[in-house]
Amino acid sequence: MKGPRDLIRFALLLAGFATCAHAQSSTPQYRLSAASGGAVAVERGGKRAVYQPQFTVIRAETDPKLGLSGFASTPGESVEGVNVENYPLPRWRAASGNGMTDIVYEAGSVTEIRATDSRSLADGGIAWTFASNPHFTLEADIRPVSGEPPRISWTFTARTPGWYTIGYTGGPGSDPAAVEGFLQPLIWQEKRFPRAPLLSAESMGGLPLTLVTRDGVTHGLSVDPRESPYRLPTIANARFGVMLRNPKGEAQPSAFAPLLGQTDSRFEAGQSATFSVRPLLVSGDWYRAFTEVARSLFGFADIRQNVGQSLNATIDAMTEFAMDDAHSGWDADLRGFDYNTDVKGTVKVVSALHPLAASLVQDDPEIYRLRALPITEFLMSRTKYLYNALPDEAGQNAARDMKGPAAEVSELAELYQMSRGQSPVFRHYALQLAGKPRQLNLLMVSDGATFWDKLALYRLTGDKATLAEARSLADAYIKMRIDTPQRDFSDVHLDRGGQFWSDFAPRFVELFELWQETNEPRYLNAALTGARRYASYAWYFPTIPDVEVAVDRGGVAPIGLFTAKPGATPIRTPEITLPAWQVSQIGLTPEAHTTYDLNPGIFL
């Protein structure tokens, strides 16, 4: 980039659009009115959506064995229980007895129940009455909430023991072919529609909602914020799930609670449970609705601040950590960072630009000598980012040969520029490898001829014809990737190892950099669109309470999932209390769609 000033401008622009969307869409108030058949019309800003008094109860006689489907970390490997999305999803023992299923409707007997009567409430709400069922009773109502979406609440009481989940399934249904876009956390966006009625559990991030946009209006269903207490949601403590696709194949937002298979989904006779959801209606696209719900309903705001020390001191601490061979996992002999957490006997690096920049900014020759230079040597000599020193280990498509460089064209071009032209080998390989496809990470192909590669070559050579090529390729990319909603995951390349949010979202950073060079508004607008899509992969709930929380309770810090070994003892460290926001993952993304459930160290 030309400098941090442009990046800050872009960040402020994105924030400004979010604030603008919030202000414009939150002004109209919600109104409720009775509709035919006991339904309720939710009205707002001249728009209207009808919500039926319809619920679905799924009951399993025995423990449905809730779990998560697996994922393949190595493209092409055969792993039991991996779905076509390579996405860990809630799954259960099928009621038919035929193995496991990721469709909750197949995990038990299904009862659809509709209100038989309704009555008006003093606060402007409507209560629904349901016929008694041999296995349960249900009470429900919808009530206005001042300045917020209305609340649909229900009380479920079991009449016979069993495992139950109750879903509100009365929202508007639409032909997916007739709508402009969807959203179900985390991977179903644009026009990517779930292959089946798949449930996103509370632990899957984003916001606990599903959205449908049609004719410029977005409707949907969000779980009430009070249903998600403040903690790190995991599949072990997830309380509910949201769903976009119904069994008929329509786009119909719904929500189910308790999450079938959790301990609180086991009911004895006479045991009750309550739950609430919020119907949504917003004039505008999914992003406007998403932004409004995040800010107005879940209280998302700019809560982070420097505490305890300056930003410079923080950078110094990070540098000290990275320069500590033991704590950072640095392998001086192999010139890379320990990757044994994923693949035994491996080291991995992706870019030498970070340590090189740190050495220059901090004027520290040791960072250059001990990190930047050996990482550069690694990338110039190895075939892939992941190098394997053990011949019997083949995980994640690691390479053992030395057929480098294993650096992107853009990396090589920038290394040449950062060397101030004193290392012509970088320029040589940047030009030589341009347009030559290579597999540098997993089986993902870097073809060297993208618009961002051409942009890097233009910055390297100053050749105007190369910039013209970059613009032409970018225009085609915008037409294909920004202007055309994606209907599947072909552009993610799941079969090659696509799994990171930069694989799912458009190349907004590269589009932004092209705008920096050209000042063409279309590239900035495209970058903004891509950034909005990327933003939806971050966490925006549970709502952060204004309280302090204790961490490292009992004077010990837990050992990480991957590094824990039999007999390992926790790390002794003082128990401290902190404001809740300091240990919140709000605004942070999970690592990838394959590993979101592990809650890896995104806090670092």
Coordinates of C-alpha atoms in Angstrom, one line a residue:
M1 CA 0.0 0.0 0.0
K2 CA 1.1 3.6 -0.4
G3 CA 0.9 4.1 3.3
P4 CA -1.3 3.6 6.4
R5 CA -3.2 6.8 5.7
D6 CA -5.0 5.3 2.8
L7 CA -5.8 2.1 4.9
I8 CA -7.2 4.3 7.7
R9 CA -9.3 6.2 5.1
F10 CA -10.7 2.9 3.9
A11 CA -11.4 1.7 7.4
L12 CA -13.2 4.9 8.2
L13 CA -15.2 4.7 5.0
L14 CA -16.3 1.1 5.9
A15 CA -17.2 2.2 9.4
G16 CA -19.1 5.2 8.0
F17 CA -21.1 3.1 5.7
A18 CA -22.0 0.7 8.6
T19 CA -23.0 3.7 10.8
C20 CA -25.0 5.1 7.9
A21 CA -26.8 1.8 7.3
H22 CA -27.6 1.6 11.0
A23 CA -28.9 5.1 11.2
Q24 CA -31.1 4.9 8.1
S25 CA -32.5 1.4 8.7
S26 CA -33.2 1.8 12.5
T27 CA -35.3 4.9 12.3
P28 CA -38.7 3.3 11.4
Q29 CA -40.4 1.6 14.3
Y30 CA -41.9 -1.9 14.2
R31 CA -45.7 -2.3 14.3
L32 CA -47.8 -5.4 14.9
S33 CA -51.3 -6.1 13.6
A34 CA -53.4 -9.2 13.4
A35 CA -53.6 -11.1 10.1
S36 CA -55.8 -13.9 9.0
G37 CA -55.6 -17.4 10.5
G38 CA -54.0 -16.1 13.8
A39 CA -50.9 -14.8 11.9
V40 CA -49.3 -11.5 12.8
A41 CA -48.2 -8.8 10.3
V42 CA -44.9 -7.2 11.2
E43 CA -44.8 -3.7 9.6
R44 CA -42.0 -1.2 9.3
G45 CA -41.3 1.8 7.1
G46 CA -44.1 0.9 4.7
K47 CA -42.9 -2.7 4.4
R48 CA -44.8 -5.8 5.7
A49 CA -44.1 -9.4 6.4
V50 CA -46.5 -12.0 7.8
Y51 CA -45.4 -14.4 10.6
Q52 CA -47.6 -17.5 11.1
P53 CA -48.2 -19.1 14.5
Q54 CA -46.3 -22.2 13.3
F55 CA -43.8 -24.2 15.3
T56 CA -42.0 -27.5 14.8
V57 CA -41.1 -29.9 17.6
I58 CA -38.6 -32.7 17.1
R59 CA -38.5 -35.5 19.6
A60 CA -36.0 -38.3 20.0
E61 CA -36.8 -41.2 22.3
T62 CA -33.1 -41.7 23.2
D63 CA -30.0 -39.6 23.3
P64 CA -29.5 -38.4 19.7
K65 CA -25.7 -38.2 20.2
L66 CA -25.0 -34.6 19.2
G67 CA -21.6 -34.1 17.7
L68 CA -19.8 -32.3 14.9
S69 CA -19.0 -33.6 11.5
G70 CA -15.2 -33.8 10.8
F71 CA -13.1 -31.9 8.3
A72 CA -10.2 -32.9 6.1
S73 CA -7.1 -30.7 6.7
T74 CA -5.3 -32.3 3.7
P75 CA -7.1 -31.9 0.4
G76 CA -7.9 -35.3 -1.1
E77 CA -7.6 -37.3 2.1
S78 CA -10.4 -39.6 3.2
V79 CA -11.8 -38.7 6.6
E80 CA -15.0 -40.3 8.0
G81 CA -17.9 -38.0 8.5
V82 CA -16.7 -35.1 6.3
N83 CA -19.4 -33.4 4.4
V84 CA -19.2 -31.8 0.9
E85 CA -18.6 -28.4 2.4
N86 CA -15.7 -29.7 4.6
Y87 CA -17.5 -27.8 7.3
P88 CA -18.0 -29.1 10.8
L89 CA -21.7 -29.1 11.3
P90 CA -23.9 -30.3 14.1
R91 CA -25.0 -33.9 13.5
W92 CA -27.0 -36.5 15.3
R93 CA -27.8 -40.2 15.2
A94 CA -30.5 -40.7 12.6
A95 CA -33.8 -41.8 14.0
S96 CA -34.0 -44.3 11.2
G97 CA -31.0 -46.1 12.6
N98 CA -29.0 -45.5 9.5
G99 CA -25.8 -43.8 10.8
M100 CA -25.5 -40.1 11.5
T101 CA -27.2 -37.1 9.9
D102 CA -26.6 -33.4 9.8
I103 CA -30.3 -32.7 9.2
V104 CA -32.0 -32.2 12.5
Y105 CA -35.4 -33.2 11.0
E106 CA -34.0 -36.7 10.6
A107 CA -32.9 -37.0 14.2
G108 CA -36.3 -37.7 15.7
S109 CA -40.1 -37.6 15.1
V110 CA -41.3 -34.3 13.7
T111 CA -44.5 -32.6 14.8
E112 CA -45.7 -29.4 13.1
I113 CA -48.1 -27.5 15.3
R114 CA -50.1 -24.4 14.5
A115 CA -52.1 -22.2 16.9
T116 CA -55.8 -22.9 17.1
D117 CA -56.7 -19.5 18.5
S118 CA -55.2 -16.1 19.3
R119 CA -56.0 -13.1 21.5
S120 CA -54.9 -9.6 21.8
L121 CA -52.7 -8.5 24.7
A122 CA -52.8 -5.2 26.5
D123 CA -49.3 -4.2 25.4
G124 CA -50.2 -4.6 21.7
G125 CA -49.0 -8.1 21.4
I126 CA -50.8 -11.3 20.4
A127 CA -50.9 -14.6 22.3
W128 CA -51.3 -17.9 20.5
T129 CA -53.2 -20.9 21.9
F130 CA -52.2 -24.5 20.7
A131 CA -54.0 -27.8 21.0
S132 CA -52.5 -30.2 23.5
N133 CA -50.2 -32.9 22.1
P134 CA -49.7 -36.3 23.8
H135 CA -46.0 -35.5 24.3
F136 CA -46.0 -31.7 25.1
T137 CA -47.9 -28.5 25.5
L138 CA -46.9 -25.1 24.0
E139 CA -47.6 -21.5 24.8
A140 CA -46.4 -18.6 22.6
D141 CA -46.9 -14.9 22.0
I142 CA -45.4 -12.0 20.0
R143 CA -45.0 -8.7 21.7
P144 CA -43.7 -5.3 20.7
V145 CA -40.3 -4.0 22.2
S146 CA -39.8 -0.3 22.2
G147 CA -37.2 0.7 19.7
E148 CA -36.3 -2.8 18.7
P149 CA -37.8 -5.7 16.7
P150 CA -40.7 -7.5 18.3
R151 CA -40.1 -10.6 20.4
I152 CA -41.6 -14.0 19.8
S153 CA -41.5 -16.1 23.0
W154 CA -42.6 -19.6 23.7
T155 CA -42.9 -21.9 26.7
F156 CA -42.6 -25.6 26.1
T157 CA -43.6 -28.2 28.6
A158 CA -42.9 -31.9 28.1
R159 CA -45.7 -34.4 28.9
T160 CA -43.5 -37.4 28.3
P161 CA -39.8 -37.8 28.8
G162 CA -37.5 -37.5 25.8
W163 CA -35.0 -35.3 23.9
Y164 CA -36.7 -32.3 22.4
T165 CA -35.9 -29.2 20.3
I166 CA -38.5 -26.6 19.4
G167 CA -38.3 -24.4 16.4
Y168 CA -40.2 -21.3 15.4
T169 CA -40.9 -22.1 11.7
G170 CA -43.6 -19.6 10.9
G171 CA -41.6 -16.9 9.1
P172 CA -42.1 -16.0 5.4
G173 CA -40.9 -18.6 2.9
S174 CA -39.5 -17.8 -0.5
D175 CA -38.4 -19.6 -3.6
P176 CA -34.6 -19.3 -3.4
A177 CA -34.4 -18.7 -7.1
A178 CA -36.5 -15.6 -6.8
V179 CA -34.5 -13.8 -4.0
E180 CA -31.5 -11.5 -4.2
G181 CA -29.4 -13.0 -1.5
F182 CA -29.3 -15.0 1.8
L183 CA -27.2 -15.2 4.9
Q184 CA -26.7 -18.1 7.3
P185 CA -23.6 -18.2 9.5
L186 CA -20.9 -18.6 8.5
I187 CA -20.5 -19.7 4.9
W188 CA -23.9 -19.3 3.2
Q189 CA -23.9 -15.8 1.7
E190 CA -24.7 -14.1 -1.6
K191 CA -26.8 -16.9 -3.4
R192 CA -25.0 -19.8 -1.8
F193 CA -28.0 -21.8 -0.5
P194 CA -27.6 -24.7 1.9
R195 CA -28.0 -28.2 0.2
A196 CA -30.4 -29.3 3.0
P197 CA -32.1 -27.9 6.2
L198 CA -28.7 -27.5 7.9
L199 CA -28.4 -26.0 11.3
S200 CA -25.8 -23.4 12.4
A201 CA -25.3 -23.8 16.1
E202 CA -24.7 -20.9 18.4
S203 CA -21.0 -21.7 18.5
M204 CA -20.6 -21.1 14.7
G205 CA -20.1 -17.4 15.0
G206 CA -21.2 -14.3 13.2
L207 CA -24.7 -13.4 14.4
P208 CA -27.3 -15.9 15.4
L209 CA -29.7 -15.1 12.6
T210 CA -30.7 -15.9 9.1
L211 CA -31.7 -13.4 6.4
V212 CA -33.4 -13.3 3.1
T213 CA -33.4 -10.3 0.7
R214 CA -36.2 -9.9 -1.9
D215 CA -37.3 -6.9 -3.8
G216 CA -34.9 -4.7 -1.9
V217 CA -36.3 -5.7 1.5
T218 CA -34.6 -8.0 4.0
H219 CA -36.6 -10.2 6.4
G220 CA -35.2 -12.7 8.8
L221 CA -35.1 -14.1 12.3
S222 CA -32.6 -13.5 15.0
V223 CA -32.3 -15.2 18.3
D224 CA -32.9 -12.8 21.2
P225 CA -29.6 -11.5 22.7
R226 CA -30.6 -12.6 26.2
E227 CA -30.6 -16.2 25.0
S228 CA -26.8 -16.1 24.5
P229 CA -25.0 -15.6 27.8
Y230 CA -21.5 -14.0 27.8
R231 CA -18.8 -16.7 27.3
L232 CA -16.9 -18.3 24.5
P233 CA -19.6 -20.4 22.7
T234 CA -18.5 -23.9 21.8
I235 CA -20.4 -27.0 20.6
A236 CA -20.3 -28.2 24.2
N237 CA -22.3 -25.2 25.6
A238 CA -24.2 -24.1 22.5
R239 CA -27.9 -23.5 23.4
F240 CA -29.6 -23.2 20.0
G241 CA -29.3 -23.2 16.2
V242 CA -30.5 -21.1 13.3
M243 CA -31.6 -22.4 9.9
L244 CA -32.2 -20.8 6.5
R245 CA -33.6 -23.7 4.4
N246 CA -36.8 -25.5 5.3
P247 CA -37.6 -29.2 4.4
K248 CA -39.5 -28.0 1.3
G249 CA -36.4 -26.3 -0.1
E250 CA -37.7 -22.8 0.6
A251 CA -35.7 -19.9 2.1
Q252 CA -37.4 -19.6 5.4
P253 CA -35.5 -18.3 8.4
S254 CA -36.1 -20.3 11.6
A255 CA -34.5 -21.0 14.9
F256 CA -34.4 -24.1 17.2
A257 CA -33.8 -24.5 20.9
P258 CA -32.6 -26.2 22.9
L259 CA -29.9 -27.6 20.6
L260 CA -31.0 -31.2 20.3
G261 CA -28.6 -33.6 22.1
Q262 CA -27.5 -31.1 24.7
T263 CA -28.2 -31.9 28.3
D264 CA -30.9 -29.3 28.5
S265 CA -32.7 -30.9 25.6
R266 CA -33.4 -33.9 27.8
F267 CA -36.9 -33.3 29.4
E268 CA -38.6 -35.2 32.1
A269 CA -42.4 -35.1 32.2
G270 CA -43.6 -31.7 33.5
Q271 CA -40.3 -30.0 32.8
S272 CA -40.5 -26.6 30.9
A273 CA -38.3 -24.3 28.9
T274 CA -38.7 -20.9 27.4
F275 CA -37.0 -19.2 24.4
S276 CA -37.3 -16.0 22.4
V277 CA -36.5 -14.9 18.9
R278 CA -36.9 -11.6 17.0
P279 CA -38.5 -11.2 13.5
L280 CA -36.6 -8.7 11.4
L281 CA -37.7 -6.4 8.6
V282 CA -35.2 -3.9 7.0
S283 CA -35.4 -1.8 3.9
G284 CA -32.2 -2.7 2.1
D285 CA -29.9 -5.6 1.5
W286 CA -28.5 -8.2 3.9
Y287 CA -25.6 -6.0 5.0
R288 CA -27.8 -3.2 6.1
A289 CA -29.9 -5.7 8.1
F290 CA -26.8 -7.4 9.5
T291 CA -25.3 -4.1 10.6
E292 CA -28.5 -2.9 12.2
V293 CA -28.9 -6.1 14.2
A294 CA -25.2 -6.1 15.3
R295 CA -25.3 -2.5 16.5
S296 CA -28.9 -2.0 17.7
L297 CA -29.8 -5.5 19.0
F298 CA -26.5 -6.9 20.2
G299 CA -24.7 -3.7 21.1
F300 CA -21.7 -4.0 18.8
A301 CA -19.5 -0.9 19.0
D302 CA -15.9 0.1 19.0
I303 CA -15.0 -1.2 22.5
R304 CA -11.3 -1.9 22.1
Q305 CA -8.7 0.5 23.5
N306 CA -5.1 0.4 24.6
V307 CA -4.8 -0.4 28.3
G308 CA -1.8 -1.0 30.5
Q309 CA 0.8 0.1 28.0
S310 CA 1.3 2.1 24.8
L311 CA 1.0 0.7 21.3
N312 CA 4.8 0.9 20.9
A313 CA 5.2 -1.2 24.1
T314 CA 2.8 -3.7 22.7
I315 CA 4.8 -4.0 19.5
D316 CA 7.9 -4.4 21.5
A317 CA 6.3 -7.3 23.5
M318 CA 5.2 -9.0 20.3
T319 CA 8.6 -8.6 18.8
E320 CA 10.2 -10.1 21.9
F321 CA 7.8 -13.1 21.7
A322 CA 8.6 -13.6 18.0
M323 CA 12.3 -13.4 18.6
D324 CA 12.2 -16.0 21.4
D325 CA 13.1 -19.3 19.7
A326 CA 11.4 -21.5 22.3
H327 CA 8.1 -19.6 22.7
S328 CA 7.7 -18.7 19.1
G329 CA 8.6 -22.2 17.9
W330 CA 11.4 -21.0 15.7
D331 CA 13.6 -23.8 14.1
A332 CA 16.9 -22.1 13.2
D333 CA 18.1 -25.2 11.3
L334 CA 15.0 -25.5 9.1
R335 CA 14.6 -21.7 8.8
G336 CA 10.9 -21.8 9.7
F337 CA 8.3 -21.9 12.5
D338 CA 7.3 -25.1 14.1
Y339 CA 4.1 -26.5 12.5
N340 CA 4.0 -29.7 14.5
T341 CA 0.6 -28.7 15.9
D342 CA -0.8 -29.6 12.4
V343 CA 1.7 -31.9 10.7
K344 CA 4.5 -33.7 12.5
G345 CA 8.1 -32.8 11.6
T346 CA 7.2 -29.6 9.6
V347 CA 7.9 -25.9 9.6
K348 CA 6.0 -23.3 7.7
V349 CA 6.4 -19.7 6.7
V350 CA 4.3 -17.6 4.3
S351 CA 6.1 -14.3 3.9
A352 CA 9.4 -12.6 4.7
L353 CA 8.0 -9.1 4.4
H354 CA 6.7 -9.0 7.9
P355 CA 10.1 -9.6 9.7
L356 CA 11.8 -7.5 7.1
A357 CA 9.5 -4.6 7.7
A358 CA 9.9 -5.0 11.4
S359 CA 13.7 -4.9 11.2
L360 CA 13.6 -1.7 9.1
V361 CA 11.0 0.1 11.2
Q362 CA 12.6 -0.8 14.5
D363 CA 16.1 -0.4 13.0
D364 CA 17.0 -3.8 14.5
P365 CA 19.7 -5.8 12.6
E366 CA 19.0 -8.9 14.8
I367 CA 15.5 -9.2 13.5
Y368 CA 16.9 -9.1 10.0
R369 CA 19.7 -11.6 10.7
L370 CA 17.7 -14.1 12.8
R371 CA 14.3 -13.9 11.1
A372 CA 14.0 -11.9 7.9
L373 CA 17.1 -13.3 6.2
P374 CA 16.5 -17.0 7.0
I375 CA 12.8 -16.8 6.1
T376 CA 13.8 -15.2 2.8
E377 CA 16.3 -18.1 2.3
F378 CA 13.5 -20.6 3.0
L379 CA 11.1 -19.0 0.5
M380 CA 13.7 -18.7 -2.2
S381 CA 14.7 -22.4 -1.9
R382 CA 11.7 -24.4 -0.9
T383 CA 8.9 -25.6 -3.1
K384 CA 6.0 -24.8 -0.8
Y385 CA 5.2 -22.8 2.4
L386 CA 5.1 -26.1 4.3
Y387 CA 8.4 -28.0 4.5
N388 CA 8.5 -31.6 5.8
A389 CA 11.6 -33.0 7.3
L390 CA 10.1 -36.5 7.9
P391 CA 9.6 -38.7 4.8
D392 CA 6.7 -40.7 6.2
E393 CA 4.5 -37.6 7.0
A394 CA 2.4 -36.4 4.1
G395 CA -0.1 -34.2 5.9
Q396 CA -1.4 -31.0 4.3
N397 CA 0.5 -31.7 1.1
A398 CA 3.8 -30.6 2.5
A399 CA 6.9 -30.7 0.2
R400 CA 10.3 -32.1 1.0
D401 CA 12.1 -30.9 -2.2
M402 CA 14.0 -27.7 -2.8
K403 CA 12.5 -26.4 -6.1
G404 CA 11.9 -22.8 -5.0
P405 CA 11.0 -20.0 -4.9
A406 CA 7.9 -20.7 -2.8
A407 CA 7.0 -17.0 -2.9
E408 CA 4.1 -15.2 -4.6
V409 CA 5.0 -12.9 -7.5
S410 CA 3.8 -10.0 -5.5
E411 CA 6.1 -11.0 -2.6
L412 CA 9.1 -11.2 -4.9
A413 CA 8.3 -7.8 -6.4
E414 CA 8.0 -6.2 -3.0
L415 CA 11.1 -7.8 -1.7
Y416 CA 13.0 -6.3 -4.6
Q417 CA 11.5 -2.9 -3.8
M418 CA 12.2 -3.1 -0.1
S419 CA 15.8 -4.0 -0.9
R420 CA 15.9 -0.7 -2.9
G421 CA 16.9 -2.7 -6.0
Q422 CA 20.0 -4.1 -4.4
S423 CA 18.9 -7.8 -4.8
P424 CA 18.0 -8.3 -8.5
V425 CA 17.3 -12.0 -7.9
F426 CA 13.9 -11.0 -6.6
R427 CA 13.1 -9.0 -9.7
H428 CA 14.4 -11.9 -11.9
Y429 CA 12.1 -14.5 -10.3
A430 CA 9.1 -12.1 -10.1
L431 CA 9.3 -11.7 -13.9
Q432 CA 10.2 -15.3 -14.6
L433 CA 7.3 -16.8 -12.5
A434 CA 4.6 -14.4 -13.7
G435 CA 1.9 -16.4 -15.4
K436 CA 3.2 -19.8 -14.2
P437 CA 0.8 -21.7 -12.0
R438 CA 2.2 -23.1 -8.8
Q439 CA 0.8 -24.8 -5.7
L440 CA 2.4 -23.0 -2.8
N441 CA -0.1 -23.9 0.0
L442 CA -2.0 -27.1 0.2
L443 CA -3.2 -27.6 -3.4
M444 CA -4.3 -24.0 -3.9
V445 CA -3.0 -22.7 -7.2
S446 CA -1.2 -19.3 -7.5
D447 CA -1.3 -18.7 -11.2
G448 CA 0.8 -15.6 -11.2
A449 CA -1.4 -13.9 -13.7
T450 CA -4.1 -12.3 -11.6
F451 CA -4.9 -8.6 -11.5
W452 CA -3.0 -8.4 -8.2
D453 CA 0.0 -10.1 -9.8
K454 CA -0.1 -7.6 -12.7
L455 CA -0.4 -4.8 -10.2
A456 CA 2.7 -6.0 -8.4
L457 CA 4.6 -6.2 -11.7
Y458 CA 3.5 -2.7 -12.6
R459 CA 4.9 -1.5 -9.3
L460 CA 8.1 -3.4 -10.0
T461 CA 8.6 -2.2 -13.6
G462 CA 6.5 1.0 -14.0
D463 CA 5.2 -0.4 -17.3
K464 CA 1.8 1.3 -18.1
A465 CA 0.8 -1.7 -20.3
T466 CA 1.0 -4.0 -17.3
L467 CA -1.2 -1.6 -15.3
A468 CA -3.7 -1.7 -18.2
E469 CA -3.7 -5.5 -18.0
A470 CA -4.3 -5.3 -14.2
R471 CA -7.2 -3.0 -14.7
S472 CA -8.7 -5.2 -17.5
L473 CA -8.4 -8.3 -15.3
A474 CA -9.8 -6.5 -12.3
D475 CA -12.8 -5.4 -14.4
A476 CA -13.5 -9.0 -15.4
Y477 CA -13.0 -10.1 -11.8
I478 CA -15.5 -7.5 -10.5
K479 CA -18.1 -8.6 -13.1
M480 CA -17.6 -12.2 -12.1
R481 CA -17.0 -12.0 -8.4
I482 CA -18.6 -8.7 -7.1
D483 CA -21.5 -8.0 -9.5
T484 CA -22.5 -11.7 -9.8
P485 CA -23.7 -13.3 -6.6
Q486 CA -22.0 -16.7 -6.1
R487 CA -24.3 -19.7 -6.1
D488 CA -21.8 -22.4 -4.9
F489 CA -18.3 -22.7 -3.5
S490 CA -16.5 -23.3 -6.8
D491 CA -14.5 -20.0 -6.4
V492 CA -13.5 -21.1 -2.9
H493 CA -11.8 -24.3 -4.2
L494 CA -12.7 -26.5 -1.3
D495 CA -11.2 -29.5 -3.0
R496 CA -7.8 -27.7 -3.1
G497 CA -7.8 -26.6 0.5
G498 CA -9.8 -23.4 0.3
Q499 CA -11.0 -22.7 3.9
F500 CA -9.9 -19.3 5.0
W501 CA -12.2 -16.2 4.9
S502 CA -9.9 -14.7 2.2
D503 CA -10.9 -17.7 0.1
F504 CA -14.6 -17.2 0.7
A505 CA -14.7 -13.4 0.3
P506 CA -13.7 -11.3 -2.7
R507 CA -10.2 -9.9 -2.9
F508 CA -11.1 -6.6 -1.3
V509 CA -7.5 -5.7 -0.2
E510 CA -6.2 -6.2 -3.7
L511 CA -9.0 -4.1 -5.1
F512 CA -8.3 -1.4 -2.6
E513 CA -4.6 -1.4 -3.6
L514 CA -5.6 -1.1 -7.3
W515 CA -7.7 1.9 -6.4
Q516 CA -4.7 3.5 -4.7
E517 CA -2.8 3.3 -8.0
T518 CA -5.6 4.3 -10.3
N519 CA -8.1 6.4 -8.2
E520 CA -10.9 4.7 -10.1
P521 CA -14.0 4.7 -7.9
R522 CA -15.2 1.4 -9.2
Y523 CA -12.3 -0.4 -7.5
L524 CA -12.9 1.3 -4.2
N525 CA -16.6 0.5 -4.4
A526 CA -15.8 -3.2 -5.2
A527 CA -13.3 -3.3 -2.3
L528 CA -16.0 -1.9 0.0
T529 CA -18.4 -4.7 -1.1
G530 CA -15.8 -7.3 -0.6
A531 CA -14.9 -5.9 2.9
R532 CA -18.6 -6.0 3.9
R533 CA -18.8 -9.7 3.0
Y534 CA -15.6 -10.4 4.9
A535 CA -16.9 -8.5 7.9
S536 CA -19.8 -10.9 8.4
Y537 CA -17.3 -13.7 9.2
A538 CA -16.4 -12.0 12.5
W539 CA -18.1 -12.6 15.9
Y540 CA -20.7 -10.0 17.0
F541 CA -22.2 -11.8 20.0
P542 CA -22.7 -12.6 22.8
T543 CA -23.3 -9.1 24.0
I544 CA -20.4 -7.9 26.2
P545 CA -21.6 -7.0 29.7
D546 CA -20.2 -4.1 31.6
V547 CA -18.6 -6.2 34.3
E548 CA -15.3 -7.7 35.2
V549 CA -14.5 -11.4 34.7
A550 CA -11.9 -13.6 36.3
V551 CA -9.3 -15.4 34.1
D552 CA -6.7 -18.0 34.9
R553 CA -8.9 -19.0 37.8
G554 CA -7.2 -20.8 40.6
G555 CA -3.8 -19.4 39.6
V556 CA -3.3 -21.6 36.5
A557 CA -3.6 -21.0 32.8
P558 CA -5.1 -23.8 30.7
I559 CA -2.8 -25.7 28.2
G560 CA -3.7 -25.2 24.6
L561 CA -5.7 -27.9 22.8
F562 CA -2.9 -29.0 20.4
T563 CA 0.0 -28.7 22.9
A564 CA -1.6 -30.6 25.8
K565 CA 0.1 -33.9 26.4
P566 CA -0.8 -36.7 28.8
G567 CA 0.2 -35.8 32.3
A568 CA 0.8 -32.1 31.4
T569 CA 0.3 -29.7 34.2
P570 CA -1.3 -26.3 33.8
I571 CA 0.9 -23.2 33.7
R572 CA 1.1 -21.3 37.0
T573 CA 0.0 -17.7 36.6
P574 CA -1.8 -15.3 38.9
E575 CA -5.6 -15.2 38.7
I576 CA -6.7 -11.7 37.6
T577 CA -9.9 -9.9 36.9
L578 CA -10.4 -7.9 33.7
P579 CA -13.2 -5.9 32.0
A580 CA -15.2 -8.4 30.0
W581 CA -14.4 -6.8 26.7
Q582 CA -10.7 -7.6 27.1
V583 CA -11.4 -11.3 26.7
S584 CA -14.2 -11.0 24.2
Q585 CA -13.8 -12.3 20.6
I586 CA -16.2 -9.7 19.3
G587 CA -14.9 -8.2 16.1
L588 CA -12.5 -11.1 15.5
T589 CA -12.9 -13.9 13.0
P590 CA -12.3 -17.6 13.6
E591 CA -9.3 -19.0 11.8
A592 CA -11.2 -20.8 9.1
H593 CA -14.4 -22.5 8.3
T594 CA -12.8 -25.9 9.1
T595 CA -11.4 -25.0 12.5
Y596 CA -13.9 -22.4 13.9
D597 CA -15.2 -24.9 16.5
L598 CA -11.7 -25.2 18.1
N599 CA -11.6 -21.5 19.0
P600 CA -7.9 -21.3 18.1
G601 CA -5.8 -18.4 19.3
I602 CA -7.4 -15.5 17.3
F603 CA -6.7 -13.3 20.4
L604 CA -3.0 -13.3 19.4

